[in-house]
Coordinates of C-alpha atoms in Angstrom, one line a residue:
M1111 CA -0.3 0.2 -0.3
N1112 CA 0.9 3.8 -0.3
T1113 CA 2.5 5.6 2.5
T1114 CA 1.4 9.3 1.7
F1115 CA -1.7 10.3 1.0
D1116 CA -3.7 14.0 -0.4
Y1117 CA -6.3 13.4 3.1
I1118 CA -6.5 10.8 5.4
I1119 CA -9.5 10.2 6.8
V1120 CA -9.9 8.6 11.0
G1121 CA -13.3 7.4 11.7
A1122 CA -15.6 5.5 8.9
G1123 CA -18.6 6.6 10.7
S1124 CA -21.5 8.6 9.2
A1125 CA -20.0 11.9 8.7
G1126 CA -16.1 10.0 7.4
C1127 CA -18.0 8.0 5.0
V1128 CA -19.5 11.2 3.9
L1129 CA -15.8 12.9 3.1
A1130 CA -14.5 9.7 1.6
N1131 CA -17.1 9.7 -0.6
R1132 CA -16.6 13.4 -1.9
L1133 CA -13.4 13.8 -1.5
T1134 CA -12.6 11.3 -3.6
E1135 CA -15.7 11.9 -6.6
D1136 CA -13.9 13.9 -9.3
G1137 CA -10.9 12.2 -9.2
Q1138 CA -8.3 15.4 -8.2
Y1139 CA -7.9 13.5 -4.2
S1140 CA -6.7 10.6 -3.8
V1141 CA -7.9 9.4 0.4
L1142 CA -6.9 6.8 3.0
L1143 CA -9.6 6.1 5.2
L1144 CA -9.2 4.3 8.6
E1145 CA -11.7 2.5 10.0
T1146 CA -10.4 -0.2 13.9
G1147 CA -13.9 -2.0 13.1
G1148 CA -14.8 -4.4 9.8
S1149 CA -17.4 -5.7 7.7
D1150 CA -21.3 -3.9 7.7
K1151 CA -22.8 -7.6 5.7
S1152 CA -24.1 -9.2 8.7
I1153 CA -28.0 -9.5 8.4
F1154 CA -28.0 -7.7 12.1
I1155 CA -26.7 -4.7 11.5
Q1156 CA -29.0 -4.5 7.3
M1157 CA -32.5 -5.9 8.4
P1158 CA -34.5 -3.1 10.4
T1159 CA -36.1 -4.7 13.0
A1160 CA -32.4 -6.0 14.1
L1161 CA -31.1 -2.8 16.1
S1162 CA -30.9 -3.7 18.9
I1163 CA -28.3 -6.5 18.6
P1164 CA -26.0 -4.8 16.4
M1165 CA -25.7 -1.9 19.6
N1166 CA -24.9 -5.3 21.7
T1167 CA -22.3 -7.0 19.9
K1168 CA -18.3 -6.0 21.0
K1169 CA -17.6 -6.8 17.1
Y1170 CA -20.1 -3.7 15.9
A1171 CA -19.5 -1.8 19.2
W1172 CA -17.3 -0.2 21.6
Q1173 CA -19.3 -0.7 24.5
F1174 CA -18.5 2.3 26.4
E1175 CA -19.3 2.6 30.0
T1176 CA -19.4 5.7 32.0
E1177 CA -17.7 6.6 35.3
P1178 CA -20.3 6.4 38.4
E1179 CA -22.9 8.5 37.4
P1180 CA -23.7 11.4 40.4
F1181 CA -27.0 12.6 39.6
L1182 CA -27.9 9.1 38.8
D1183 CA -27.4 7.7 41.8
Q1184 CA -23.8 6.9 40.8
R1185 CA -24.7 4.5 38.0
R1186 CA -22.5 3.9 35.3
M1187 CA -24.1 5.1 31.8
H1188 CA -23.3 2.2 27.8
C1189 CA -22.3 4.5 26.1
P1190 CA -21.9 2.5 23.2
R1191 CA -20.4 3.9 19.7
G1192 CA -20.1 2.2 16.2
K1193 CA -16.8 0.1 15.1
V1194 CA -17.9 -0.7 11.6
L1195 CA -17.5 0.4 8.2
G1196 CA -20.7 3.2 9.1
G1197 CA -20.0 3.5 12.4
S1198 CA -22.9 4.5 14.6
S1199 CA -24.7 4.8 11.3
S1200 CA -24.5 1.6 10.5
I1201 CA -26.1 -0.1 15.1
N1202 CA -28.2 3.0 15.6
G1203 CA -32.0 3.3 15.7
M1204 CA -32.8 4.8 11.7
V1205 CA -34.2 8.0 12.8
Y1206 CA -33.6 10.3 10.3
V1207 CA -34.2 13.6 12.4
R1208 CA -32.2 16.9 11.1
G1209 CA -32.8 19.1 14.4
H1210 CA -35.0 22.4 15.2
A1211 CA -34.0 25.1 12.6
R1212 CA -33.1 27.2 15.3
D1213 CA -30.7 24.7 16.7
F1214 CA -28.5 25.9 13.5
D1215 CA -29.0 29.3 14.1
E1216 CA -28.1 28.9 17.8
W1217 CA -24.4 27.1 16.9
Q1218 CA -24.1 31.1 15.1
Q1219 CA -25.1 32.2 18.0
H1220 CA -22.2 29.8 19.7
G1221 CA -19.2 31.3 17.3
A1222 CA -19.6 28.9 14.5
D1223 CA -20.4 31.7 12.0
G1224 CA -22.1 30.2 8.6
W1225 CA -23.4 27.2 10.2
D1226 CA -26.7 28.7 10.9
Y1227 CA -29.9 27.1 9.6
A1228 CA -29.9 29.1 6.2
H1229 CA -26.6 27.9 5.2
C1230 CA -27.3 24.2 7.0
L1231 CA -30.8 23.4 4.7
P1232 CA -28.8 23.1 1.7
Y1233 CA -26.8 20.3 3.4
F1234 CA -29.7 18.0 4.5
K1235 CA -32.2 18.5 0.4
K1236 CA -28.3 17.6 -0.5
A1237 CA -28.0 14.5 1.6
E1238 CA -30.9 12.8 1.1
T1239 CA -33.8 11.8 -1.5
W1240 CA -37.0 12.0 1.0
A1241 CA -39.6 9.2 -0.5
F1242 CA -42.1 11.5 -0.7
G1243 CA -40.6 13.7 -3.3
G1244 CA -38.2 17.3 -2.7
D1245 CA -39.2 20.2 -2.0
D1246 CA -37.5 23.7 -0.4
Y1247 CA -36.8 21.9 2.7
R1248 CA -36.5 17.9 1.5
G1249 CA -34.2 16.5 -0.8
E1250 CA -34.6 14.8 -4.1
Q1251 CA -31.9 13.4 -5.7
G1252 CA -29.4 12.7 -2.5
P1253 CA -27.3 9.5 -1.6
L1254 CA -29.8 8.7 1.8
G1255 CA -33.4 7.2 2.1
V1256 CA -35.2 8.2 4.0
N1257 CA -39.4 7.2 4.7
N1258 CA -41.9 6.3 6.3
G1259 CA -41.4 2.6 7.2
N1260 CA -44.1 0.1 6.8
Q1261 CA -46.8 3.9 6.8
M1262 CA -48.1 3.5 10.4
K1263 CA -49.9 0.6 9.3
N1264 CA -50.9 -0.1 13.1
P1265 CA -53.3 1.7 14.1
L1266 CA -51.7 2.5 17.8
Y1267 CA -49.3 4.8 15.7
Q1268 CA -52.1 7.1 14.1
A1269 CA -53.5 6.6 18.2
F1270 CA -50.5 8.5 19.7
V1271 CA -50.4 11.5 17.1
D1272 CA -54.2 11.8 16.4
A1273 CA -53.8 12.0 21.2
G1274 CA -51.1 14.4 20.7
V1275 CA -53.7 16.8 18.4
E1276 CA -56.4 16.2 21.0
A1277 CA -54.4 17.8 24.5
G1278 CA -53.9 20.6 22.1
Y1279 CA -50.3 20.5 20.3
F1280 CA -50.3 20.8 16.4
H1281 CA -50.3 18.1 14.2
T1282 CA -47.0 18.2 11.6
P1283 CA -47.1 16.3 8.6
D1284 CA -42.8 16.9 8.1
Y1285 CA -41.5 17.9 11.3
N1286 CA -38.5 17.9 8.8
G1287 CA -40.0 20.4 7.0
R1288 CA -40.7 23.7 7.7
Q1289 CA -43.0 22.9 11.7
Q1290 CA -40.7 20.4 14.2
E1291 CA -43.9 21.3 16.7
G1292 CA -46.3 18.6 16.9
F1293 CA -47.3 15.1 15.9
G1294 CA -46.5 12.9 13.8
P1295 CA -45.5 10.5 11.7
M1296 CA -41.7 9.7 12.0
H1297 CA -38.9 9.1 9.3
M1298 CA -35.8 6.3 9.5
T1299 CA -33.2 5.6 7.3
V1300 CA -34.6 2.3 5.7
K1301 CA -33.8 1.9 1.6
N1302 CA -36.1 -0.2 0.4
G1303 CA -36.2 -1.9 3.3
V1304 CA -32.7 -2.2 4.0
R1305 CA -31.1 0.3 6.5
W1306 CA -29.1 2.7 5.1
S1307 CA -26.5 3.5 6.9
T1308 CA -23.6 5.4 5.1
A1309 CA -21.7 2.6 4.5
N1310 CA -24.7 2.0 2.3
A1311 CA -25.5 5.1 0.6
Y1312 CA -22.3 7.0 0.1
L1313 CA -18.9 4.7 1.4
R1314 CA -19.9 1.5 -1.2
P1315 CA -20.6 2.9 -4.1
A1316 CA -17.2 4.8 -3.9
M1317 CA -15.4 1.9 -2.6
D1318 CA -13.9 0.8 -6.1
R1319 CA -12.6 4.5 -6.7
P1320 CA -8.5 3.9 -7.8
N1321 CA -8.5 7.0 -4.9
L1322 CA -9.8 5.6 -2.2
T1323 CA -7.8 2.8 -0.4
V1324 CA -10.3 2.4 3.0
V1325 CA -8.0 0.1 5.7
T1326 CA -10.2 -2.4 7.6
H1327 CA -9.6 -3.4 11.4
A1328 CA -7.3 0.1 12.0
L1329 CA -6.4 1.6 15.6
A1330 CA -5.2 4.5 15.0
H1331 CA -2.4 5.2 18.1
K1332 CA -1.9 8.7 17.4
V1333 CA -1.7 11.6 14.7
L1334 CA 1.9 12.8 13.2
L1335 CA 2.7 16.5 14.8
E1336 CA 6.2 18.2 13.0
G1337 CA 5.9 21.1 15.5
K1338 CA 2.4 22.5 14.5
Q1339 CA 1.5 21.3 11.9
A1340 CA 0.0 17.7 11.1
V1341 CA 1.2 15.8 8.6
G1342 CA 0.2 12.0 8.8
V1343 CA -1.4 8.7 11.4
R1344 CA 0.2 6.2 13.5
Y1345 CA -2.1 3.4 13.3
E1346 CA -2.0 -0.4 14.3
Q1347 CA -3.9 -3.3 12.1
N1348 CA -3.2 -7.3 13.1
G1349 CA -0.2 -6.2 15.2
Q1350 CA 2.0 -4.0 12.6
V1351 CA 2.2 -0.4 13.3
Q1352 CA 2.5 1.9 11.0
D1353 CA 2.6 5.4 9.8
V1354 CA 1.5 7.3 7.0
R1355 CA 1.2 10.5 6.3
A1356 CA -1.2 13.4 4.5
G1357 CA -0.3 15.5 2.0
K1358 CA -2.7 17.6 2.3
E1359 CA -4.6 17.3 5.5
V1360 CA -5.7 14.8 8.0
I1361 CA -9.2 15.0 8.7
L1362 CA -10.8 13.1 12.6
S1363 CA -14.3 11.8 12.4
A1364 CA -13.2 9.3 14.6
G1365 CA -16.9 10.5 16.7
S1366 CA -17.8 12.2 19.8
I1367 CA -15.8 9.5 21.9
G1368 CA -12.8 8.5 19.7
S1369 CA -12.1 11.9 17.5
P1370 CA -11.0 13.5 21.6
H1371 CA -9.6 10.9 22.5
L1372 CA -7.2 11.1 19.7
L1373 CA -6.5 14.8 19.7
Q1374 CA -5.7 13.6 23.5
L1375 CA -3.8 10.9 22.7
S1376 CA -1.6 13.2 20.4
G1377 CA -0.8 15.4 22.8
I1378 CA -3.0 18.0 21.9
G1379 CA -5.5 18.8 24.7
A1380 CA -6.0 21.0 27.9
R1381 CA -2.2 19.8 29.8
E1382 CA -3.6 18.8 33.1
T1383 CA -5.8 15.6 31.1
L1384 CA -2.1 14.5 28.8
E1385 CA 0.3 14.9 31.6
S1386 CA -1.9 13.1 33.8
A1387 CA -2.1 10.2 31.8
G1388 CA 2.1 9.6 30.5
I1389 CA 1.3 11.9 27.6
E1390 CA 3.7 15.0 26.4
V1391 CA 1.9 18.4 25.3
Q1392 CA 2.8 18.8 22.0
H1393 CA -0.1 21.2 21.8
E1394 CA -2.5 22.8 24.6
L1395 CA -5.6 23.1 24.0
P1396 CA -8.2 23.1 27.1
G1397 CA -11.7 22.6 24.9
V1398 CA -10.4 18.7 23.8
G1399 CA -13.0 16.3 25.1
E1400 CA -15.2 19.6 26.9
N1401 CA -18.4 20.5 26.5
L1402 CA -19.8 16.5 26.3
Q1403 CA -23.9 16.7 25.9
D1404 CA -26.8 14.2 25.6
H1405 CA -29.9 13.3 25.5
L1406 CA -31.3 11.0 28.2
E1407 CA -34.8 9.2 27.9
F1408 CA -37.2 6.9 29.4
Y1409 CA -40.1 5.4 28.1
F1410 CA -44.0 5.2 29.3
Q1411 CA -45.1 1.9 29.2
F1412 CA -49.1 0.7 29.4
R1413 CA -51.1 -2.3 29.1
C1414 CA -53.0 -2.5 25.3
K1415 CA -56.9 -3.3 25.4
Q1416 CA -56.2 -4.7 22.1
P1417 CA -54.6 -7.6 21.1
I1418 CA -52.5 -5.6 18.3
S1419 CA -49.0 -4.4 19.7
L1420 CA -45.4 -6.1 18.6
N1421 CA -45.5 -8.2 21.9
G1422 CA -47.4 -10.5 20.0
K1423 CA -44.4 -11.3 17.7
L1424 CA -42.2 -11.0 19.9
D1425 CA -41.6 -15.2 19.8
P1426 CA -38.8 -17.8 18.8
W1427 CA -41.4 -17.8 15.5
N1428 CA -42.8 -15.1 14.7
K1429 CA -38.9 -13.9 14.7
F1430 CA -38.1 -16.4 11.7
L1431 CA -41.0 -15.0 10.1
I1432 CA -40.4 -12.2 10.1
G1433 CA -36.4 -12.3 9.5
S1434 CA -37.7 -14.8 6.2
R1435 CA -39.9 -12.2 5.4
W1436 CA -37.4 -9.9 4.8
L1437 CA -34.8 -12.5 3.9
L1438 CA -36.7 -12.8 0.6
K1439 CA -38.8 -9.4 0.2
K1440 CA -36.9 -6.8 2.0
D1441 CA -40.6 -6.2 4.0
G1442 CA -43.0 -6.5 6.3
L1443 CA -42.1 -5.9 9.9
G1444 CA -38.6 -6.2 9.1
A1445 CA -38.1 -4.1 6.9
T1446 CA -38.9 -0.2 9.2
N1447 CA -37.1 -0.2 13.3
H1448 CA -41.3 0.8 14.6
F1449 CA -40.9 4.2 15.1
E1450 CA -43.5 5.3 13.2
S1451 CA -44.5 8.3 14.4
C1452 CA -43.6 10.7 17.0
G1453 CA -44.1 14.3 18.5
F1454 CA -42.0 17.2 19.3
I1455 CA -43.5 20.0 22.2
R1456 CA -42.0 22.6 24.2
S1457 CA -41.3 22.1 27.6
K1458 CA -43.0 25.3 29.2
A1459 CA -44.3 28.7 27.8
G1460 CA -41.6 31.0 27.3
V1461 CA -38.9 28.3 24.8
E1462 CA -39.1 29.0 21.3
W1463 CA -38.9 25.7 20.2
P1464 CA -39.0 22.3 20.7
D1465 CA -37.0 20.5 24.1
L1466 CA -39.1 17.3 24.2
Q1467 CA -39.5 13.7 22.0
Y1468 CA -41.1 11.6 21.7
H1469 CA -40.9 8.2 19.7
F1470 CA -44.1 6.0 20.0
L1471 CA -42.9 2.5 19.9
P1472 CA -46.9 -0.6 19.2
A1473 CA -44.8 -2.7 22.0
A1474 CA -43.4 -3.3 25.4
M1475 CA -40.7 -3.7 26.0
R1476 CA -37.4 -3.4 27.2
Y1477 CA -33.6 -2.2 25.4
D1478 CA -32.4 -5.5 24.9
G1479 CA -36.1 -6.4 22.9
R1480 CA -37.0 -8.5 25.0
E1481 CA -41.2 -8.3 26.1
A1482 CA -41.5 -5.9 29.3
F1483 CA -44.7 -8.4 30.5
D1484 CA -46.7 -10.9 29.2
G1485 CA -49.5 -9.2 27.5
H1486 CA -49.7 -6.4 24.8
G1487 CA -48.7 -3.7 25.2
F1488 CA -46.7 0.7 23.5
Q1489 CA -44.7 2.5 25.2
V1490 CA -43.5 6.2 23.9
H1491 CA -40.0 6.8 24.7
I1492 CA -39.4 10.4 26.2
G1493 CA -36.4 12.9 26.4
H1494 CA -35.4 16.2 27.6
N1495 CA -33.7 17.6 24.4
K1496 CA -31.6 20.8 25.1
P1497 CA -29.5 19.9 28.4
Q1498 CA -27.3 22.7 30.4
S1499 CA -25.5 19.7 32.2
R1500 CA -22.5 19.3 30.3
G1501 CA -19.4 16.4 31.3
Y1502 CA -16.3 15.6 30.1
V1503 CA -14.1 12.5 27.7
K1504 CA -10.3 12.4 29.4
V1505 CA -8.3 10.0 27.8
A1506 CA -7.1 7.9 30.8
S1507 CA -3.9 6.0 29.4
A1508 CA -1.3 6.4 26.6
D1509 CA -2.2 3.5 25.8
P1510 CA -4.9 3.8 22.7
G1511 CA -6.0 0.6 23.4
T1512 CA -7.3 1.6 26.8
A1513 CA -11.0 3.1 26.5
P1514 CA -10.8 6.6 27.5
R1515 CA -12.8 8.2 31.1
I1516 CA -16.0 9.5 30.1
R1517 CA -18.9 10.8 32.6
F1518 CA -22.0 13.1 31.6
N1519 CA -22.9 14.9 34.9
Y1520 CA -26.2 14.4 33.3
L1521 CA -29.2 16.0 35.6
E1522 CA -26.6 17.7 37.1
H1523 CA -28.4 21.1 36.1
E1524 CA -31.7 21.5 37.9
A1525 CA -32.8 23.0 34.6
D1526 CA -32.6 19.5 33.1
R1527 CA -34.6 17.8 36.4
E1528 CA -37.9 20.6 35.3
G1529 CA -37.6 19.2 32.2
F1530 CA -38.0 15.6 33.1
R1531 CA -40.4 16.7 35.3
A1532 CA -42.6 18.1 32.6
C1533 CA -41.8 15.2 30.7
V1534 CA -43.7 13.0 33.4
R1535 CA -46.7 15.8 33.4
L1536 CA -46.7 16.1 30.0
T1537 CA -46.9 12.9 28.5
R1538 CA -49.8 11.2 30.9
E1539 CA -51.9 14.0 30.6
I1540 CA -51.7 13.1 26.4
I1541 CA -51.7 9.2 26.4
N1542 CA -55.4 9.4 28.6
Q1543 CA -56.5 11.4 25.5
P1544 CA -59.9 9.2 23.8
A1545 CA -57.9 8.8 20.4
M1546 CA -55.9 6.2 23.1
D1547 CA -59.1 5.0 25.0
A1548 CA -59.8 2.2 22.8
Y1549 CA -56.7 0.8 23.2
R1550 CA -55.2 2.3 27.0
E1551 CA -54.9 0.4 29.8
A1552 CA -53.6 0.4 33.2
E1553 CA -49.9 2.5 33.2
I1554 CA -47.3 0.0 33.9
Q1555 CA -44.7 1.8 34.2
P1556 CA -43.6 5.0 35.7
G1557 CA -46.9 4.2 37.9
E1558 CA -49.8 6.1 38.8
H1559 CA -48.4 6.1 41.8
I1560 CA -45.3 8.0 41.2
H1561 CA -47.2 12.4 40.5
T1562 CA -44.6 14.3 43.5
D1563 CA -41.3 16.6 42.0
E1564 CA -39.4 13.8 44.4
Q1565 CA -41.6 10.4 43.0
I1566 CA -40.8 11.8 39.4
D1567 CA -37.2 12.9 40.6
A1568 CA -35.8 8.9 42.1
F1569 CA -38.0 7.1 39.1
V1570 CA -35.7 9.6 36.8
R1571 CA -32.6 8.7 38.3
E1572 CA -33.7 5.6 38.0
A1573 CA -34.9 4.4 35.2
V1574 CA -32.9 7.3 32.6
E1575 CA -31.2 5.9 29.6
S1576 CA -28.8 6.9 27.2
A1577 CA -30.7 8.0 23.5
Y1578 CA -27.1 7.5 22.3
H1579 CA -26.4 10.9 21.8
P1580 CA -22.5 11.9 22.9
S1581 CA -21.3 15.3 21.2
C1582 CA -19.8 18.3 21.6
T1583 CA -16.5 17.5 22.7
C1584 CA -14.4 19.3 19.9
K1585 CA -16.8 22.0 19.3
M1586 CA -16.7 25.1 16.6
G1587 CA -16.1 28.9 17.5
T1588 CA -13.8 30.9 18.7
D1589 CA -14.9 30.8 21.8
K1590 CA -11.7 29.5 24.8
L1591 CA -12.9 26.1 25.1
A1592 CA -13.4 25.8 21.3
V1593 CA -11.0 22.6 19.2
V1594 CA -12.0 23.6 15.9
D1595 CA -13.0 26.9 13.6
P1596 CA -16.4 27.4 11.4
E1597 CA -14.1 25.2 9.1
A1598 CA -13.4 23.0 11.4
K1599 CA -10.3 23.4 11.7
V1600 CA -8.2 22.6 14.7
H1601 CA -7.5 25.7 16.8
G1602 CA -3.2 26.0 16.7
I1603 CA -2.9 23.4 14.4
K1604 CA -1.9 22.6 10.6
G1605 CA -3.2 20.1 8.4
L1606 CA -5.5 19.2 10.8
R1607 CA -9.9 19.0 11.3
V1608 CA -12.8 17.8 12.6
V1609 CA -15.9 16.5 10.7
D1610 CA -18.3 14.4 13.4
S1611 CA -21.1 14.8 16.1
S1612 CA -17.9 16.2 18.2
V1613 CA -18.0 19.9 16.8
F1614 CA -21.3 20.6 17.5
P1615 CA -21.3 23.8 19.5
T1616 CA -24.4 22.4 21.7
I1617 CA -26.8 19.4 21.4
P1618 CA -30.5 19.6 18.3
N1619 CA -33.2 18.7 19.7
G1620 CA -33.5 15.2 17.7
N1621 CA -31.0 12.2 16.7
L1622 CA -28.0 12.9 15.4
N1623 CA -27.2 10.9 12.5
A1624 CA -28.7 13.5 10.2
P1625 CA -27.2 16.6 11.4
T1626 CA -22.9 15.1 11.6
I1627 CA -23.8 13.7 8.1
M1628 CA -25.6 17.7 6.5
V1629 CA -22.6 18.5 8.7
A1630 CA -19.7 16.0 7.1
E1631 CA -21.6 17.1 3.3
R1632 CA -21.3 20.9 4.7
A1633 CA -17.4 20.7 5.3
A1634 CA -16.1 18.2 2.3
D1635 CA -17.2 21.9 0.3
L1636 CA -15.2 23.7 3.3
I1637 CA -12.2 21.1 2.2
R1638 CA -12.3 21.3 -1.8
G1639 CA -12.2 24.9 -1.6
K1640 CA -15.6 24.6 -3.1
T1641 CA -17.6 27.8 -2.9
P1642 CA -20.6 26.3 -0.4
L1643 CA -24.0 26.0 -1.4
A1644 CA -26.2 29.2 -1.6
P1645 CA -28.2 30.0 2.0
S1646 CA -31.4 28.7 2.0
E1647 CA -34.3 31.6 2.0
A1648 CA -37.0 28.9 3.8
E1649 CA -39.4 30.1 6.4
I1650 CA -39.4 28.8 9.5
G1651 CA -42.6 27.5 12.0
L1652 CA -43.2 28.6 14.7
D1653 CA -45.1 28.7 17.4
P1654 CA -46.4 33.1 17.9
E1655 CA -47.5 32.7 21.3
W1656 CA -44.8 30.8 22.5
Q1657 CA -43.7 33.1 25.3
N1658 CA -46.9 33.2 26.5
Q1659 CA -48.5 29.8 26.0
Q1660 CA -46.7 25.8 26.5
R1661 CA -48.7 24.5 23.4
A1662 CA -50.1 26.0 19.6
G1663 CA -53.3 27.1 21.7
Q1664 CA -56.0 24.8 21.9
P1665 CA -57.1 23.5 25.6
A1666 CA -56.7 19.3 25.3
R1667 CA -60.2 18.0 25.7
Q1668 CA -61.9 16.6 28.9
T1669 CA -59.6 13.0 29.7
G1670 CA -62.3 11.0 31.0

């Protein structure tokens, strides 16, 4: 193999696969893509309904664990990250949420100049092919296939949407369009019944290009520096350590855990953090690994009066039938992630855009995919998505095989605890609307006895789980904790960029795969020196009375 390339990309994940495609598409540059994991050609990755398997499999995901979380009763939280072609887009839930338009305006306010919604929207459009056609908000010629799965065939999906409207919230037919706030169908990155990861959408079409080299099972040790210039990468494959050089740039796309960890292993970061791990300081940059943010969620579970939930499909025989149909036809229950309706609401008056997110599931099951109780049920996942608590990723050893220290400080901030109290109370009101009367039976979790602030706080500390959206650890901006500038260049180091969810200044209201892909699409143009796409003038849908009301202004119907 050649040992010199124009660009070296570390990490074949949601961002790295996009960059590998875009930087090689005109044949001008040679690109090396390094990935610690291996092939994504597994039925458990490609079949959407099997989503819980790769996330919990060491072969396909780093099984990171946090330090004891001080505000979650010292629980250690699971933090899986993709370790396979496609990265976390090959192990995630395939939910496609861009975030609210104001989330990106917020980035601009934090110093990420040029990353407001008007400049980001054209790249969201460039990336996708929306199953129902393009418009001012949606793309129709991009690599990423996006649809609604099985079109909400199970009546529980529509009942949940109707209940949200009955409770006084908007109906929003496309939360990725003009207006996020409200209830409606949910979108997923599935194409022709197959998980449409960035490996499938971007990397596979580029694999035969002579100017792209992909090396798997390659553990990056460090970025090679000559003074304040990045010149290459040291990596290990099959026990052999090799140095490769970059003629133009090294680009880290190892994710919000991997990218700051690799910078620290390379001697770039906070002096105290590096020296405590026995690493010589090459460039002091105190924000590396700081500003860590994530989404938490828990789920409400109810028994279902009618035998129509997916709990009737969780036995081995039905799983065999679902899998067989998917293998033969790529359709049916195997071709969906089962999150086909959703909601985005504001937790209280005075919040300008939604900070709570719902995923509705017509089943009651645990995170490992097993049924939660005998009989039929349904659940709704709910989380407060604009946390104010901040954590860190810190290198623990100079050995690149040693996991970093991770702590999110979940629920440290009172505003986050307040947000989860709203989650409990507002969700209960929605599920008790008339639209759910034909289906809703006893509340299983949290349980009707959980209603005071103290009881809710205790339940949340015990039951809440990560939504697996770590981000913001190499934040973009110009302040003292910023790691990269608005062109994703590492401050103070030439020839080195970070392009992945770690560069988000703040976490958006939604799942992170879509905005990560968008960031990589726009960064690819910046890296190549191309004129960025013209900003959009599309309107942003906001409740005009957001300062005075918590919902659309329609009073909730009596809940019987």
